[in-house]
Coordinates of C-alpha atoms in Angstrom, one line a residue:
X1 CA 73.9 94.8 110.5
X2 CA 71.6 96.8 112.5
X3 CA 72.9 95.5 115.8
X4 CA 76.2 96.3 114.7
X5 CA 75.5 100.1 114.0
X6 CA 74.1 100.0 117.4
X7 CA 77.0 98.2 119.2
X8 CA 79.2 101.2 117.7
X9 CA 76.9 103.7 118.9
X10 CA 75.9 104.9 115.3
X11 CA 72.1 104.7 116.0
X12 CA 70.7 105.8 112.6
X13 CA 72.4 103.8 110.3
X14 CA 71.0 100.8 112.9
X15 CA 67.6 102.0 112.6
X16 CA 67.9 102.0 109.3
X17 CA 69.0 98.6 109.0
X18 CA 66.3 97.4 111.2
X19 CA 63.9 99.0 109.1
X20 CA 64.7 97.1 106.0
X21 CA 64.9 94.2 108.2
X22 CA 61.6 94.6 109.0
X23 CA 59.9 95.4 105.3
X24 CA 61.5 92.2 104.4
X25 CA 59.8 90.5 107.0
X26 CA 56.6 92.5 106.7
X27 CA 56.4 91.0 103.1
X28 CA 56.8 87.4 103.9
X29 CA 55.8 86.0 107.2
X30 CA 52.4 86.4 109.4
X31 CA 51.6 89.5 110.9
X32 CA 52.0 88.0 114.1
X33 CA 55.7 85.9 113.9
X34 CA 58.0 86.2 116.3
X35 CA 60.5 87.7 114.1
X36 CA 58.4 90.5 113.3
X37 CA 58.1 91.2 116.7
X38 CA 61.5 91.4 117.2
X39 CA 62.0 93.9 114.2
X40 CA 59.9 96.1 116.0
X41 CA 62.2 95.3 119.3
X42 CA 64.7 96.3 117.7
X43 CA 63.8 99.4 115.9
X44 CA 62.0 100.4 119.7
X45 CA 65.8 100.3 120.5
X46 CA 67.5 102.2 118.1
X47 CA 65.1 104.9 119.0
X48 CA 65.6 104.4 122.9
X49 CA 69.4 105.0 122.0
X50 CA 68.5 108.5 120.2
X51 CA 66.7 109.1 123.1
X52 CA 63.0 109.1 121.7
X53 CA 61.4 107.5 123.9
X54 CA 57.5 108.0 123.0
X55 CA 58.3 106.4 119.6
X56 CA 60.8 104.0 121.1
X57 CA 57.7 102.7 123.3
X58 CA 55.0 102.5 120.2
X59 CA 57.7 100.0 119.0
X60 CA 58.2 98.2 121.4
X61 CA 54.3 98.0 122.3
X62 CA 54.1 96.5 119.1
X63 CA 56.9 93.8 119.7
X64 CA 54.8 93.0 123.0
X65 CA 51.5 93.1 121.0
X66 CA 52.9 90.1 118.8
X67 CA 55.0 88.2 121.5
X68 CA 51.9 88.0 123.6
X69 CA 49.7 86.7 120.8
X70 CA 52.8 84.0 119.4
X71 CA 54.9 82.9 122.5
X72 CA 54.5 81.1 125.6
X73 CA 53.7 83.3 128.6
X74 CA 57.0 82.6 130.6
X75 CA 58.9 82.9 126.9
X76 CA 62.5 85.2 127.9
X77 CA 61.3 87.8 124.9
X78 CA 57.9 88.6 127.0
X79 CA 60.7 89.5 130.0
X80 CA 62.8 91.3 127.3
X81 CA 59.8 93.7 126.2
X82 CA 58.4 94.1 129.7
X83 CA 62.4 95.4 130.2
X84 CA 62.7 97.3 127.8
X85 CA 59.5 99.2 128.0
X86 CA 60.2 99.6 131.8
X87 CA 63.5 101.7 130.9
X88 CA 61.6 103.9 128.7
X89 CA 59.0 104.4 131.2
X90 CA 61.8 105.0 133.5
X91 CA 63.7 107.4 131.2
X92 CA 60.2 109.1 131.0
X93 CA 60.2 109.3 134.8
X94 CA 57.1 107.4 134.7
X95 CA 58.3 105.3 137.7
X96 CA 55.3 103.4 138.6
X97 CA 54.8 102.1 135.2
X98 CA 58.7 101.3 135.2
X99 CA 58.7 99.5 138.1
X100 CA 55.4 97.3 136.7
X101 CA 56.8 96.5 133.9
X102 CA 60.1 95.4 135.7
X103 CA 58.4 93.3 138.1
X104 CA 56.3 91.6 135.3
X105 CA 59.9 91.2 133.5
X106 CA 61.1 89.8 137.1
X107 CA 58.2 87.0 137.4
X108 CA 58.6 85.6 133.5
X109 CA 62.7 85.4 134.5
X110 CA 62.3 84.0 137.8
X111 CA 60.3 81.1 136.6
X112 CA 62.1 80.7 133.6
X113 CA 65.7 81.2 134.0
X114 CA 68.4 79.2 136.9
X115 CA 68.5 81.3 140.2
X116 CA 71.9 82.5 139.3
X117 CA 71.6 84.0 135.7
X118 CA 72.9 87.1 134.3
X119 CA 69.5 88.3 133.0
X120 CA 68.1 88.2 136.9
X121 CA 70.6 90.4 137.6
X122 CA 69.3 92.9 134.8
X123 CA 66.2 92.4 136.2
X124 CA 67.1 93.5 140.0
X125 CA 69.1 96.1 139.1
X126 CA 66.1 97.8 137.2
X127 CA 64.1 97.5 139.8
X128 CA 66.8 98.9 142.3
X129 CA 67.3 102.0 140.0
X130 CA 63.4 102.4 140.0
X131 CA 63.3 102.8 143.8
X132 CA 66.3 104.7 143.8
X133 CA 64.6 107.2 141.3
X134 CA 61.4 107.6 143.5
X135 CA 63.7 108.0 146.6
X136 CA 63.1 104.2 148.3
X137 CA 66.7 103.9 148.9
X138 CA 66.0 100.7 151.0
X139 CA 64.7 98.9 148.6
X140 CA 66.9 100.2 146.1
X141 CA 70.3 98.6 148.1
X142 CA 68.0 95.1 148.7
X143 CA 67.5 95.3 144.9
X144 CA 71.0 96.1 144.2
X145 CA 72.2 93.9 146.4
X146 CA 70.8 90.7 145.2
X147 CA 71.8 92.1 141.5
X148 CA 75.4 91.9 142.7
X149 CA 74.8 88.5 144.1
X150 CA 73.5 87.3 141.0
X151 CA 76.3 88.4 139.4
X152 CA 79.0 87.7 141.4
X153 CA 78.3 84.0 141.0
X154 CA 77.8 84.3 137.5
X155 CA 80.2 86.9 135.6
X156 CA 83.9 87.1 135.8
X157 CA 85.4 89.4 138.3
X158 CA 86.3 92.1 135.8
X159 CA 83.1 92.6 133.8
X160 CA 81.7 95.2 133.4
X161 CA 78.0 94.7 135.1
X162 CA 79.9 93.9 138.2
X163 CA 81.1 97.5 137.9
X164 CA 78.1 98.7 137.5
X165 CA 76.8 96.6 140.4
X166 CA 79.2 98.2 142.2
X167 CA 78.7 102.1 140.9
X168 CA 74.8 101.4 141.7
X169 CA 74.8 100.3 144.8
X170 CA 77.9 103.4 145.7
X171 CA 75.2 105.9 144.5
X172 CA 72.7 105.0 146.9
X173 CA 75.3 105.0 149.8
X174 CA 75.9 108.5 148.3
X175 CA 72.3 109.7 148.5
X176 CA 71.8 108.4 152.2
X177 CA 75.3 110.5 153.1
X178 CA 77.5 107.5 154.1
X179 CA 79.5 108.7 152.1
X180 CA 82.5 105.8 153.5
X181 CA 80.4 103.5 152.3
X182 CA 79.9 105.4 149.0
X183 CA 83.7 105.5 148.5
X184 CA 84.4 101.7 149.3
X185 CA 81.8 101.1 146.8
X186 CA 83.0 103.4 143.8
X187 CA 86.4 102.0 144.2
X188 CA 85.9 98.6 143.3
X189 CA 83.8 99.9 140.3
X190 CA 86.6 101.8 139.2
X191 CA 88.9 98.9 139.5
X192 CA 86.9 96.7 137.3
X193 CA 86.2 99.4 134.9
X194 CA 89.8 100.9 134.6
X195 CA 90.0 97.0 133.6
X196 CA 87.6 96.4 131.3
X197 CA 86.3 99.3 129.3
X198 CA 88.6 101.9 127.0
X199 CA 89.8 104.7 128.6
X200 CA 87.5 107.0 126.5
X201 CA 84.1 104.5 128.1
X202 CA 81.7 107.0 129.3
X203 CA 81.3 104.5 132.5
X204 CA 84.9 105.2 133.4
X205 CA 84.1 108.8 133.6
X206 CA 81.0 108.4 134.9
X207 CA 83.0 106.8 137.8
X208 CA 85.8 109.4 137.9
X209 CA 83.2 111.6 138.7
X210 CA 81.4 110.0 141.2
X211 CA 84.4 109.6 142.7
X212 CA 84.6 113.5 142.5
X213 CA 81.8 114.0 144.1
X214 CA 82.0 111.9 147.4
X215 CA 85.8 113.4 147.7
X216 CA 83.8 116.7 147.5
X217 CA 81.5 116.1 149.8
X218 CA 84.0 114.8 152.3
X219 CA 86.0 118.0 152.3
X220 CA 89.2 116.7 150.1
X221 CA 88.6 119.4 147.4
X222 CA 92.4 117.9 146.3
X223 CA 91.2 114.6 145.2
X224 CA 88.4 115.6 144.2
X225 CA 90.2 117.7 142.1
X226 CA 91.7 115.0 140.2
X227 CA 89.0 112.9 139.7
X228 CA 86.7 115.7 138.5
X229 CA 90.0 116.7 136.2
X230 CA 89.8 112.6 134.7
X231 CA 86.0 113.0 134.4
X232 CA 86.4 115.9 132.0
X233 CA 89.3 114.5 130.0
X234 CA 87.3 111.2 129.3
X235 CA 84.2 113.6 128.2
X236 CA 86.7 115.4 125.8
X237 CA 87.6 112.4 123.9
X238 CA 84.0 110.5 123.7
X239 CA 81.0 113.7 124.0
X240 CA 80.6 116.8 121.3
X241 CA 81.7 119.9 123.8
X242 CA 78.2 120.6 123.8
X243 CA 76.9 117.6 125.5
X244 CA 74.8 118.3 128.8
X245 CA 77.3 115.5 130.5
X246 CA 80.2 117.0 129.9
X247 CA 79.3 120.7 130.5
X248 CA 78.6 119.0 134.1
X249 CA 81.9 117.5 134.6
X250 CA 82.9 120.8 133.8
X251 CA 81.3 122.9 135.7
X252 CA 82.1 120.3 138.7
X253 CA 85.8 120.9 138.3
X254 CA 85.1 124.5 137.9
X255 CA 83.2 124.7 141.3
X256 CA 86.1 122.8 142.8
X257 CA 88.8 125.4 141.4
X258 CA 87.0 127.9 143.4
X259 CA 87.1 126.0 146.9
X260 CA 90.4 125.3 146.6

């Protein structure tokens, strides 16, 4: 049920759930079982959604704690708690940590998993956000690149973690200012997204307003216009008014009003 709650987006009543999950568990299996270990994974998410991260990582330390001590070393959870505490550390802007934990999340895929699968993807597209955080934008397109690769061969040409394959690698064309490049990039993203994902998907607006700003950039305040406008309408129906995202979009398309 947990992972329900969390697929809608209602992250208390998961963690909730994942609580329970894990007194039940407490009570009746070794302290170091897999399963209790991924109780604690699971919780560590629930809280990364909420956006607290220091108690999302004392979970998911724990999950690691037990993983370590009850899998094999190449086992795909190890990879999934060295992920997932590398995208708190990130959120944290602890990059260095991030981009260790990635790596180490990197080797136990590589040797595990075929060339070509999904979860390599993940792993190169953390890594590429990483370097694109600390400014490495280099290594953040090689990264990025091989991500889309990956998953090119792998996915369907509409889902969605092309799209974001595509929106990634468009935002560090954005930040080097080849900003043609940018554009090419950001359009195929919005393709697959205006394909895949509900029109209210934060990740379509996300795109509208990249989109915004590259137009902006470029000097076509009209399109940019547009987009920014598309931005704000999908914040409207998916973010309370007060959300820091969508006072952004906002004051984007405000800023563009007064160039116009």
């Amino acid at each position: 049920m947990g992972l329900v709650y969390e697929n809608m987006g209602d992250y208390p009543k998961a963690l909730l759930s994942h609580e329970k999950a894990f007194e039940i568990r407490q009570q009746s299996l070794p302290t170091n079982h897999p399963d209790l270990g991924a109780s604690y994974n699971n919780i560590g998410n629930a809280y990364s959604d909420m956006g607290d991260y220091p108690t999302a990582l004392m979970n998911y330390d724990k999950a690691f704690e037990i993983r370590q001590e009850s899998l094999p070393p190449n086992h795909p959870d190890l990879a999934q708690s060295y992920n997932n505490m590398g995208l708190v550390y990130e959120n944290m802007g602890d990059y260095p940590k991030a981009l260790l934990s990635h790596e180490k999340a990197f080797e136990i895929r590589q040797q595990s998993l075929p060339t070509n699968h999904p979860s390599l993807g993940d792993s190169y597209t953390n890594i590429g956000s990483v370097y694109h955080n600390m400014g490495d934008y280099p290594k953040a397109l090689l990264s990025l690149e091989k991500a889309l690769e990956i998953r090119q061969q792998s996915l369907p040409s509409n889902h969605p973690r092309l799209g974001e394959s595509y929106n990634n690698i468009a935002n560090v064309y954005y930040n080097t200012g080849d900003y043609p490049k940018a554009l090419s990039f950001h359009e195929k993203a919005l393709s697959i997204r205006e394909q895949s994902l509900p029109m209210d998907h934060l990740d379509l607006g996300a795109s509208y307003n990249n989109m915004g700003l590259v137009y902006e950039n470029t000097g076509n305040y009209s399109k940019a216009h547009l987009f920014y406008e598309r931005a704000v309408q999908n914040g409207q129906q998916s973010l309370p008014p007060d959300h820091p995202t969508l006072q952004q979009r906002t004051k984007n398309l405000e800023n563009i009003k007064k160039k116009q």
